Tab-separated table of N, CA and C in Angstrom:
chain	number	residue	atom	x	y	z
A	524	MET	N	-18.816	11.777	-2.598
A	524	MET	CA	-20.118	12.158	-2.079
A	524	MET	C	-21.048	12.491	-3.239
A	525	ALA	N	-22.283	12.208	-3.072
A	525	ALA	CA	-23.266	12.396	-4.123
A	525	ALA	C	-23.611	13.870	-4.328
A	526	THR	N	-24.144	14.174	-5.512
A	526	THR	CA	-24.618	15.525	-5.797
A	526	THR	C	-25.650	15.942	-4.756
A	527	GLY	N	-25.481	17.162	-4.241
A	527	GLY	CA	-26.422	17.681	-3.264
A	527	GLY	C	-26.190	17.224	-1.837
A	528	SER	N	-25.087	16.526	-1.596
A	528	SER	CA	-24.841	15.998	-0.249
A	528	SER	C	-24.104	16.969	0.665
A	529	GLY	N	-23.668	18.120	0.135
A	529	GLY	CA	-23.060	19.131	0.988
A	529	GLY	C	-21.548	19.250	0.919
A	530	LYS	N	-20.947	18.806	-0.179
A	530	LYS	CA	-19.483	18.886	-0.311
A	530	LYS	C	-18.987	20.324	-0.180
A	531	THR	N	-19.659	21.244	-0.861
A	531	THR	CA	-19.219	22.642	-0.841
A	531	THR	C	-19.396	23.243	0.554
A	532	LEU	N	-20.470	22.915	1.230
A	532	LEU	CA	-20.675	23.429	2.589
A	532	LEU	C	-19.593	22.939	3.540
A	533	ILE	N	-19.173	21.710	3.372
A	533	ILE	CA	-18.083	21.182	4.200
A	533	ILE	C	-16.803	21.959	3.914
A	534	MET	N	-16.542	22.248	2.647
A	534	MET	CA	-15.335	22.995	2.295
A	534	MET	C	-15.390	24.406	2.877
A	535	VAL	N	-16.566	25.032	2.866
A	535	VAL	CA	-16.724	26.366	3.442
A	535	VAL	C	-16.412	26.325	4.937
A	536	ALA	N	-16.966	25.348	5.630
A	536	ALA	CA	-16.725	25.229	7.068
A	536	ALA	C	-15.234	25.038	7.356
A	537	LEU	N	-14.570	24.226	6.559
A	537	LEU	CA	-13.128	24.015	6.748
A	537	LEU	C	-12.338	25.289	6.477
A	538	MET	N	-12.725	26.045	5.444
A	538	MET	CA	-12.033	27.298	5.143
A	538	MET	C	-12.198	28.299	6.287
A	539	LEU	N	-13.408	28.412	6.814
A	539	LEU	CA	-13.640	29.340	7.918
A	539	LEU	C	-12.821	28.940	9.146
A	540	ASP	N	-12.749	27.647	9.413
A	540	ASP	CA	-11.946	27.168	10.534
A	540	ASP	C	-10.462	27.445	10.302
A	541	CYS	N	-9.984	27.204	9.109
A	541	CYS	CA	-8.573	27.472	8.784
A	541	CYS	C	-8.273	28.970	8.873
A	542	PHE	N	-9.219	29.808	8.443
A	542	PHE	CA	-9.024	31.255	8.549
A	542	PHE	C	-8.836	31.651	10.015
A	543	LYS	N	-9.659	31.090	10.901
A	543	LYS	CA	-9.538	31.387	12.329
A	543	LYS	C	-8.165	30.980	12.868
A	544	LYS	N	-7.555	29.976	12.240
A	544	LYS	CA	-6.250	29.488	12.685
A	544	LYS	C	-5.095	30.228	12.015
A	545	GLY	N	-5.409	31.254	11.207
A	545	GLY	CA	-4.369	32.089	10.627
A	545	GLY	C	-4.085	31.899	9.153
A	546	TYR	N	-4.749	30.961	8.496
A	546	TYR	CA	-4.532	30.749	7.071
A	546	TYR	C	-5.383	31.726	6.270
A	547	ARG	N	-4.813	32.301	5.220
A	547	ARG	CA	-5.518	33.309	4.435
A	547	ARG	C	-5.662	32.937	2.960
A	548	ASN	N	-4.791	32.081	2.453
A	548	ASN	CA	-4.767	31.754	1.023
A	548	ASN	C	-5.206	30.317	0.803
A	549	PHE	N	-6.175	30.166	-0.103
A	549	PHE	CA	-6.751	28.859	-0.375
A	549	PHE	C	-6.735	28.585	-1.877
A	550	VAL	N	-6.444	27.357	-2.238
A	550	VAL	CA	-6.562	26.897	-3.620
A	550	VAL	C	-7.724	25.919	-3.624
A	551	PHE	N	-8.768	26.259	-4.359
A	551	PHE	CA	-9.964	25.421	-4.439
A	551	PHE	C	-10.002	24.814	-5.834
A	552	PHE	N	-9.816	23.501	-5.918
A	552	PHE	CA	-9.763	22.881	-7.249
A	552	PHE	C	-10.878	21.869	-7.431
A	553	VAL	N	-11.343	21.819	-8.671
A	553	VAL	CA	-12.419	20.916	-9.066
A	553	VAL	C	-12.016	20.241	-10.373
A	554	ASN	N	-12.897	19.397	-10.897
A	554	ASN	CA	-12.514	18.642	-12.088
A	554	ASN	C	-12.981	19.236	-13.416
A	555	SER	N	-13.756	20.335	-13.406
A	555	SER	CA	-14.190	20.900	-14.692
A	555	SER	C	-14.496	22.397	-14.562
A	556	ASN	N	-14.403	23.103	-15.680
A	556	ASN	CA	-14.679	24.542	-15.696
A	556	ASN	C	-16.116	24.902	-15.313
A	557	PRO	N	-17.136	24.145	-15.761
A	557	PRO	CA	-18.499	24.494	-15.331
A	557	PRO	C	-18.669	24.439	-13.799
A	558	ILE	N	-18.002	23.497	-13.157
A	558	ILE	CA	-18.098	23.408	-11.694
A	558	ILE	C	-17.371	24.578	-11.049
A	559	ILE	N	-16.283	25.053	-11.673
A	559	ILE	CA	-15.591	26.237	-11.143
A	559	ILE	C	-16.543	27.421	-11.130
A	560	GLN	N	-17.246	27.666	-12.228
A	560	GLN	CA	-18.154	28.811	-12.293
A	560	GLN	C	-19.255	28.696	-11.253
A	561	LYS	N	-19.800	27.501	-11.119
A	561	LYS	CA	-20.848	27.272	-10.123
A	561	LYS	C	-20.307	27.521	-8.713
A	562	THR	N	-19.088	27.060	-8.442
A	562	THR	CA	-18.479	27.236	-7.125
A	562	THR	C	-18.161	28.702	-6.862
A	563	LYS	N	-17.672	29.428	-7.882
A	563	LYS	CA	-17.421	30.862	-7.733
A	563	LYS	C	-18.713	31.592	-7.371
A	564	ASP	N	-19.817	31.226	-8.037
A	564	ASP	CA	-21.107	31.835	-7.712
A	564	ASP	C	-21.490	31.542	-6.263
A	565	ASN	N	-21.263	30.311	-5.828
A	565	ASN	CA	-21.584	29.932	-4.453
A	565	ASN	C	-20.807	30.772	-3.440
A	566	PHE	N	-19.560	31.101	-3.755
A	566	PHE	CA	-18.692	31.811	-2.828
A	566	PHE	C	-18.712	33.332	-3.006
A	567	CYS	N	-18.807	33.807	-4.237
A	567	CYS	CA	-18.518	35.222	-4.511
A	567	CYS	C	-19.677	36.043	-5.049
A	568	ASN	N	-20.665	35.434	-5.641
A	568	ASN	CA	-21.745	36.169	-6.303
A	568	ASN	C	-22.931	36.341	-5.360
A	569	GLN	N	-23.030	37.515	-4.740
A	569	GLN	CA	-24.056	37.758	-3.740
A	569	GLN	C	-25.477	37.738	-4.289
A	570	ILE	N	-25.651	37.869	-5.605
A	570	ILE	CA	-27.004	37.830	-6.167
A	570	ILE	C	-27.396	36.437	-6.668
A	571	SER	N	-26.474	35.482	-6.557
A	571	SER	CA	-26.776	34.110	-6.954
A	571	SER	C	-27.704	33.465	-5.926
A	572	SER	N	-28.648	32.665	-6.412
A	572	SER	CA	-29.557	31.956	-5.499
A	572	SER	C	-28.811	30.906	-4.679
A	573	LYS	N	-27.628	30.516	-5.117
A	573	LYS	CA	-26.820	29.509	-4.410
A	573	LYS	C	-25.727	30.130	-3.542
A	574	TYR	N	-25.720	31.463	-3.436
A	574	TYR	CA	-24.710	32.138	-2.624
A	574	TYR	C	-24.770	31.607	-1.195
A	575	LEU	N	-23.623	31.236	-0.647
A	575	LEU	CA	-23.576	30.541	0.630
A	575	LEU	C	-23.636	31.442	1.855
A	576	PHE	N	-23.384	32.729	1.688
A	576	PHE	CA	-23.308	33.619	2.841
A	576	PHE	C	-24.410	34.666	2.747
A	577	LYS	N	-25.532	34.425	3.395
A	577	LYS	CA	-26.642	35.366	3.346
A	577	LYS	C	-26.394	36.564	4.251
A	578	GLN	N	-25.630	36.378	5.282
A	578	GLN	CA	-25.291	37.469	6.189
A	578	GLN	C	-23.795	37.701	6.116
A	579	LYS	N	-23.348	38.729	6.774
A	579	LYS	CA	-21.917	39.018	6.815
A	579	LYS	C	-21.179	37.888	7.514
A	580	ILE	N	-19.977	37.595	7.046
A	580	ILE	CA	-19.132	36.605	7.705
A	580	ILE	C	-18.423	37.316	8.850
A	581	MET	N	-18.677	36.859	10.062
A	581	MET	CA	-18.061	37.454	11.245
A	581	MET	C	-17.152	36.418	11.901
A	582	ILE	N	-15.887	36.761	12.053
A	582	ILE	CA	-14.934	35.904	12.761
A	582	ILE	C	-14.212	36.786	13.772
A	583	ASP	N	-14.296	36.408	15.033
A	583	ASP	CA	-13.690	37.186	16.121
A	583	ASP	C	-14.156	38.647	16.080
A	584	ASN	N	-15.446	38.841	15.876
A	584	ASN	CA	-16.077	40.173	15.850
A	584	ASN	C	-15.565	41.073	14.728
A	585	LYS	N	-15.043	40.477	13.670
A	585	LYS	CA	-14.590	41.250	12.516
A	585	LYS	C	-15.277	40.707	11.269
A	586	ILE	N	-15.653	41.608	10.371
A	586	ILE	CA	-16.238	41.199	9.097
A	586	ILE	C	-15.123	40.673	8.208
A	587	VAL	N	-15.341	39.488	7.653
A	587	VAL	CA	-14.362	38.858	6.767
A	587	VAL	C	-14.991	38.712	5.395
A	588	LYS	N	-14.265	39.114	4.373
A	588	LYS	CA	-14.761	39.020	2.998
A	588	LYS	C	-14.079	37.873	2.265
A	589	ILE	N	-14.732	37.446	1.188
A	589	ILE	CA	-14.172	36.438	0.289
A	589	ILE	C	-13.549	37.183	-0.882
A	590	ASN	N	-12.306	36.878	-1.197
A	590	ASN	CA	-11.561	37.552	-2.251
A	590	ASN	C	-11.094	36.514	-3.266
A	591	GLU	N	-11.658	36.560	-4.475
A	591	GLU	CA	-11.181	35.675	-5.545
A	591	GLU	C	-9.886	36.262	-6.087
A	592	ILE	N	-8.827	35.442	-6.111
A	592	ILE	CA	-7.534	35.926	-6.589
A	592	ILE	C	-7.067	35.123	-7.797
A	593	SER	N	-6.220	35.772	-8.608
A	593	SER	CA	-5.569	35.049	-9.708
A	593	SER	C	-4.062	35.022	-9.507
A	594	ASN	N	-3.577	35.812	-8.527
A	594	ASN	CA	-2.160	35.786	-8.159
A	594	ASN	C	-2.023	36.309	-6.733
A	595	LEU	N	-0.838	36.160	-6.153
A	595	LEU	CA	-0.649	36.555	-4.761
A	595	LEU	C	-0.633	38.053	-4.536
A	596	GLN	N	-0.398	38.842	-5.569
A	596	GLN	CA	-0.438	40.289	-5.421
A	596	GLN	C	-1.852	40.754	-5.068
A	597	GLU	N	-2.855	39.972	-5.397
A	597	GLU	CA	-4.243	40.301	-5.100
A	597	GLU	C	-4.661	39.841	-3.705
A	598	SER	N	-3.794	39.102	-3.035
A	598	SER	CA	-4.095	38.557	-1.718
A	598	SER	C	-4.164	39.669	-0.673
A	599	ASP	N	-5.116	39.550	0.236
A	599	ASP	CA	-5.312	40.520	1.308
A	599	ASP	C	-5.328	39.751	2.624
A	600	ASN	N	-4.507	40.149	3.570
A	600	ASN	CA	-4.350	39.400	4.813
A	600	ASN	C	-5.582	39.449	5.717
A	601	SER	N	-6.551	40.314	5.413
A	601	SER	CA	-7.753	40.381	6.244
A	601	SER	C	-8.929	39.630	5.619
A	602	THR	N	-8.718	38.975	4.481
A	602	THR	CA	-9.801	38.277	3.790
A	602	THR	C	-9.446	36.811	3.557
A	603	ILE	N	-10.454	36.068	3.148
A	603	ILE	CA	-10.246	34.697	2.693
A	603	ILE	C	-9.965	34.795	1.201
A	604	ASN	N	-8.737	34.528	0.801
A	604	ASN	CA	-8.299	34.641	-0.594
A	604	ASN	C	-8.381	33.269	-1.243
A	605	ILE	N	-9.162	33.163	-2.315
A	605	ILE	CA	-9.356	31.861	-2.958
A	605	ILE	C	-8.925	31.919	-4.420
A	606	TYR	N	-8.082	30.980	-4.782
A	606	TYR	CA	-7.691	30.775	-6.170
A	606	TYR	C	-8.492	29.574	-6.663
A	607	PHE	N	-9.447	29.800	-7.578
A	607	PHE	CA	-10.284	28.737	-8.132
A	607	PHE	C	-9.625	28.181	-9.388
A	608	THR	N	-9.571	26.873	-9.501
A	608	THR	CA	-8.921	26.269	-10.656
A	608	THR	C	-9.404	24.838	-10.863
A	609	THR	N	-9.060	24.279	-12.012
A	609	THR	CA	-9.285	22.848	-12.231
A	609	THR	C	-8.016	22.110	-11.834
A	610	ILE	N	-8.140	20.848	-11.583
A	610	ILE	CA	-6.964	20.047	-11.242
A	610	ILE	C	-5.975	20.040	-12.410
A	611	GLN	N	-6.493	20.084	-13.644
A	611	GLN	CA	-5.634	20.096	-14.822
A	611	GLN	C	-4.835	21.398	-14.888
A	612	SER	N	-5.486	22.526	-14.624
A	612	SER	CA	-4.790	23.818	-14.640
A	612	SER	C	-3.788	23.918	-13.504
A	613	LEU	N	-4.141	23.358	-12.369
A	613	LEU	CA	-3.216	23.352	-11.238
A	613	LEU	C	-1.957	22.570	-11.595
A	614	HIS	N	-2.142	21.450	-12.254
A	614	HIS	CA	-0.999	20.642	-12.686
A	614	HIS	C	-0.129	21.400	-13.692
A	615	SER	N	-0.753	22.202	-14.546
A	615	SER	CA	0.022	22.925	-15.564
A	615	SER	C	0.919	23.998	-14.953
A	616	LEU	N	0.652	24.416	-13.711
A	616	LEU	CA	1.549	25.381	-13.052
A	616	LEU	C	2.967	24.836	-12.960
A	617	TYR	N	3.075	23.524	-12.879
A	617	TYR	CA	4.388	22.891	-12.811
A	617	TYR	C	5.151	23.027	-14.128
A	618	LYS	N	4.421	23.034	-15.224
A	618	LYS	CA	5.063	22.978	-16.537
A	618	LYS	C	5.048	24.305	-17.288
A	619	ILE	N	3.939	25.050	-17.208
A	619	ILE	CA	3.771	26.238	-18.041
A	619	ILE	C	3.361	27.426	-17.177
A	620	PRO	N	4.310	28.151	-16.587
A	620	PRO	CA	3.945	29.329	-15.789
A	620	PRO	C	3.289	30.396	-16.664
A	621	LYS	N	2.286	31.075	-16.119
A	621	LYS	CA	1.596	32.138	-16.847
A	621	LYS	C	1.835	33.460	-16.146
A	622	GLU	N	1.952	34.515	-16.929
A	622	GLU	CA	2.124	35.846	-16.376
A	622	GLU	C	0.864	36.271	-15.616
A	623	ASN	N	1.050	36.952	-14.485
A	623	ASN	CA	-0.048	37.442	-13.649
A	623	ASN	C	-0.962	36.332	-13.151
A	624	SER	N	-0.384	35.186	-12.879
A	624	SER	CA	-1.142	34.060	-12.363
A	624	SER	C	-0.380	33.454	-11.197
A	625	LEU	N	-1.057	32.618	-10.471
A	625	LEU	CA	-0.396	31.864	-9.425
A	625	LEU	C	0.678	31.005	-10.071
A	626	THR	N	1.831	30.887	-9.427
A	626	THR	CA	2.922	30.099	-9.997
A	626	THR	C	3.302	28.971	-9.048
A	627	PHE	N	4.051	28.039	-9.559
A	627	PHE	CA	4.542	26.941	-8.745
A	627	PHE	C	5.422	27.481	-7.618
A	628	ASN	N	6.218	28.520	-7.898
A	628	ASN	CA	7.054	29.120	-6.859
A	628	ASN	C	6.205	29.725	-5.742
A	629	ASP	N	5.057	30.327	-6.085
A	629	ASP	CA	4.149	30.833	-5.060
A	629	ASP	C	3.722	29.704	-4.126
A	630	LEU	N	3.420	28.561	-4.711
A	630	LEU	CA	2.962	27.435	-3.914
A	630	LEU	C	4.067	26.927	-2.986
A	631	LYS	N	5.319	27.067	-3.415
A	631	LYS	CA	6.434	26.636	-2.580
A	631	LYS	C	6.763	27.652	-1.496
A	632	GLU	N	6.596	28.940	-1.773
A	632	GLU	CA	7.058	29.991	-0.871
A	632	GLU	C	6.019	30.463	0.133
A	633	PHE	N	4.735	30.308	-0.144
A	633	PHE	CA	3.689	30.842	0.714
A	633	PHE	C	2.813	29.715	1.243
A	634	GLU	N	2.147	29.982	2.358
A	634	GLU	CA	1.234	29.001	2.921
A	634	GLU	C	-0.107	29.048	2.191
A	635	PHE	N	-0.522	27.895	1.739
A	635	PHE	CA	-1.823	27.736	1.091
A	635	PHE	C	-2.525	26.548	1.702
A	636	VAL	N	-3.834	26.596	1.732
A	636	VAL	CA	-4.638	25.437	2.077
A	636	VAL	C	-5.265	24.961	0.782
A	637	PHE	N	-5.055	23.694	0.451
A	637	PHE	CA	-5.619	23.120	-0.760
A	637	PHE	C	-6.933	22.437	-0.421
A	638	SER	N	-7.934	22.716	-1.228
A	638	SER	CA	-9.261	22.190	-0.983
A	638	SER	C	-9.832	21.704	-2.302
A	639	GLY	N	-10.158	20.441	-2.386
A	639	GLY	CA	-10.701	19.887	-3.619
A	639	GLY	C	-12.139	19.459	-3.446
A	640	ARG	N	-12.840	19.459	-4.555
A	640	ARG	CA	-14.235	19.043	-4.553
A	640	ARG	C	-14.408	18.020	-5.653
A	641	GLY	N	-14.231	16.757	-5.315
A	641	GLY	CA	-14.367	15.689	-6.300
A	641	GLY	C	-15.812	15.271	-6.451
A	642	THR	N	-16.240	15.141	-7.673
A	642	THR	CA	-17.623	14.706	-7.894
A	642	THR	C	-17.692	13.436	-8.731
A	643	SER	N	-16.584	13.041	-9.297
A	643	SER	CA	-16.626	11.811	-10.089
A	643	SER	C	-15.332	11.041	-9.903
A	644	PHE	N	-15.476	9.787	-9.651
A	644	PHE	CA	-14.324	8.925	-9.458
A	644	PHE	C	-14.517	7.671	-10.300
A	645	LYS	N	-13.432	7.146	-10.815
A	645	LYS	CA	-13.512	5.903	-11.572
A	645	LYS	C	-13.683	4.743	-10.608
A	646	ARG	N	-14.381	3.758	-11.050
A	646	ARG	CA	-14.531	2.550	-10.236
A	646	ARG	C	-13.293	1.698	-10.440
A	647	TRP	N	-12.542	1.508	-9.381
A	647	TRP	CA	-11.319	0.707	-9.477
A	647	TRP	C	-11.622	-0.772	-9.351
A	648	ASP	N	-12.820	-1.122	-8.878
A	648	ASP	CA	-13.142	-2.539	-8.692
A	648	ASP	C	-13.822	-3.156	-9.916
A	649	LYS	N	-13.993	-2.360	-10.962
A	649	LYS	CA	-14.671	-2.851	-12.161
A	649	LYS	C	-13.907	-4.044	-12.726
A	650	GLY	N	-14.579	-5.105	-12.912
A	650	GLY	CA	-13.970	-6.306	-13.460
A	650	GLY	C	-13.370	-7.211	-12.408
A	651	CYS	N	-13.358	-6.780	-11.176
A	651	CYS	CA	-12.842	-7.645	-10.110
A	651	CYS	C	-13.888	-8.690	-9.748
A	652	LYS	N	-13.417	-9.884	-9.478
A	652	LYS	CA	-14.335	-10.949	-9.064
A	652	LYS	C	-14.508	-10.897	-7.563
A	653	LYS	N	-15.716	-11.154	-7.135
A	653	LYS	CA	-16.004	-11.140	-5.691
A	653	LYS	C	-16.164	-12.528	-5.178
């Protein structure tokens, strides 16, 4: 999808729907660190002009908060817990576990919803004859 077409808004809607269905932990991955910061501002920084939630998030008559986490100990069952990362860092969980971070074992043992935001794709048809 093109820049400005609403990829992040679609991901927000899916997260809210998944939260209503009982999911609490989300891994949101993108392809670069600058996009992570921009996405964190969209989700977590209430003073950002791009902040997505101008009013309180209400689900089933309860206020729901967004919680940025770096490990499962920070997870709260009453909030939307999001682990923001790049696809490269997510892949490194398989090879290089870090202290006080999400681990590959966490991904195997707990329920997570994975949500990606791709903004650039290689053209696979380049050089193909039509």
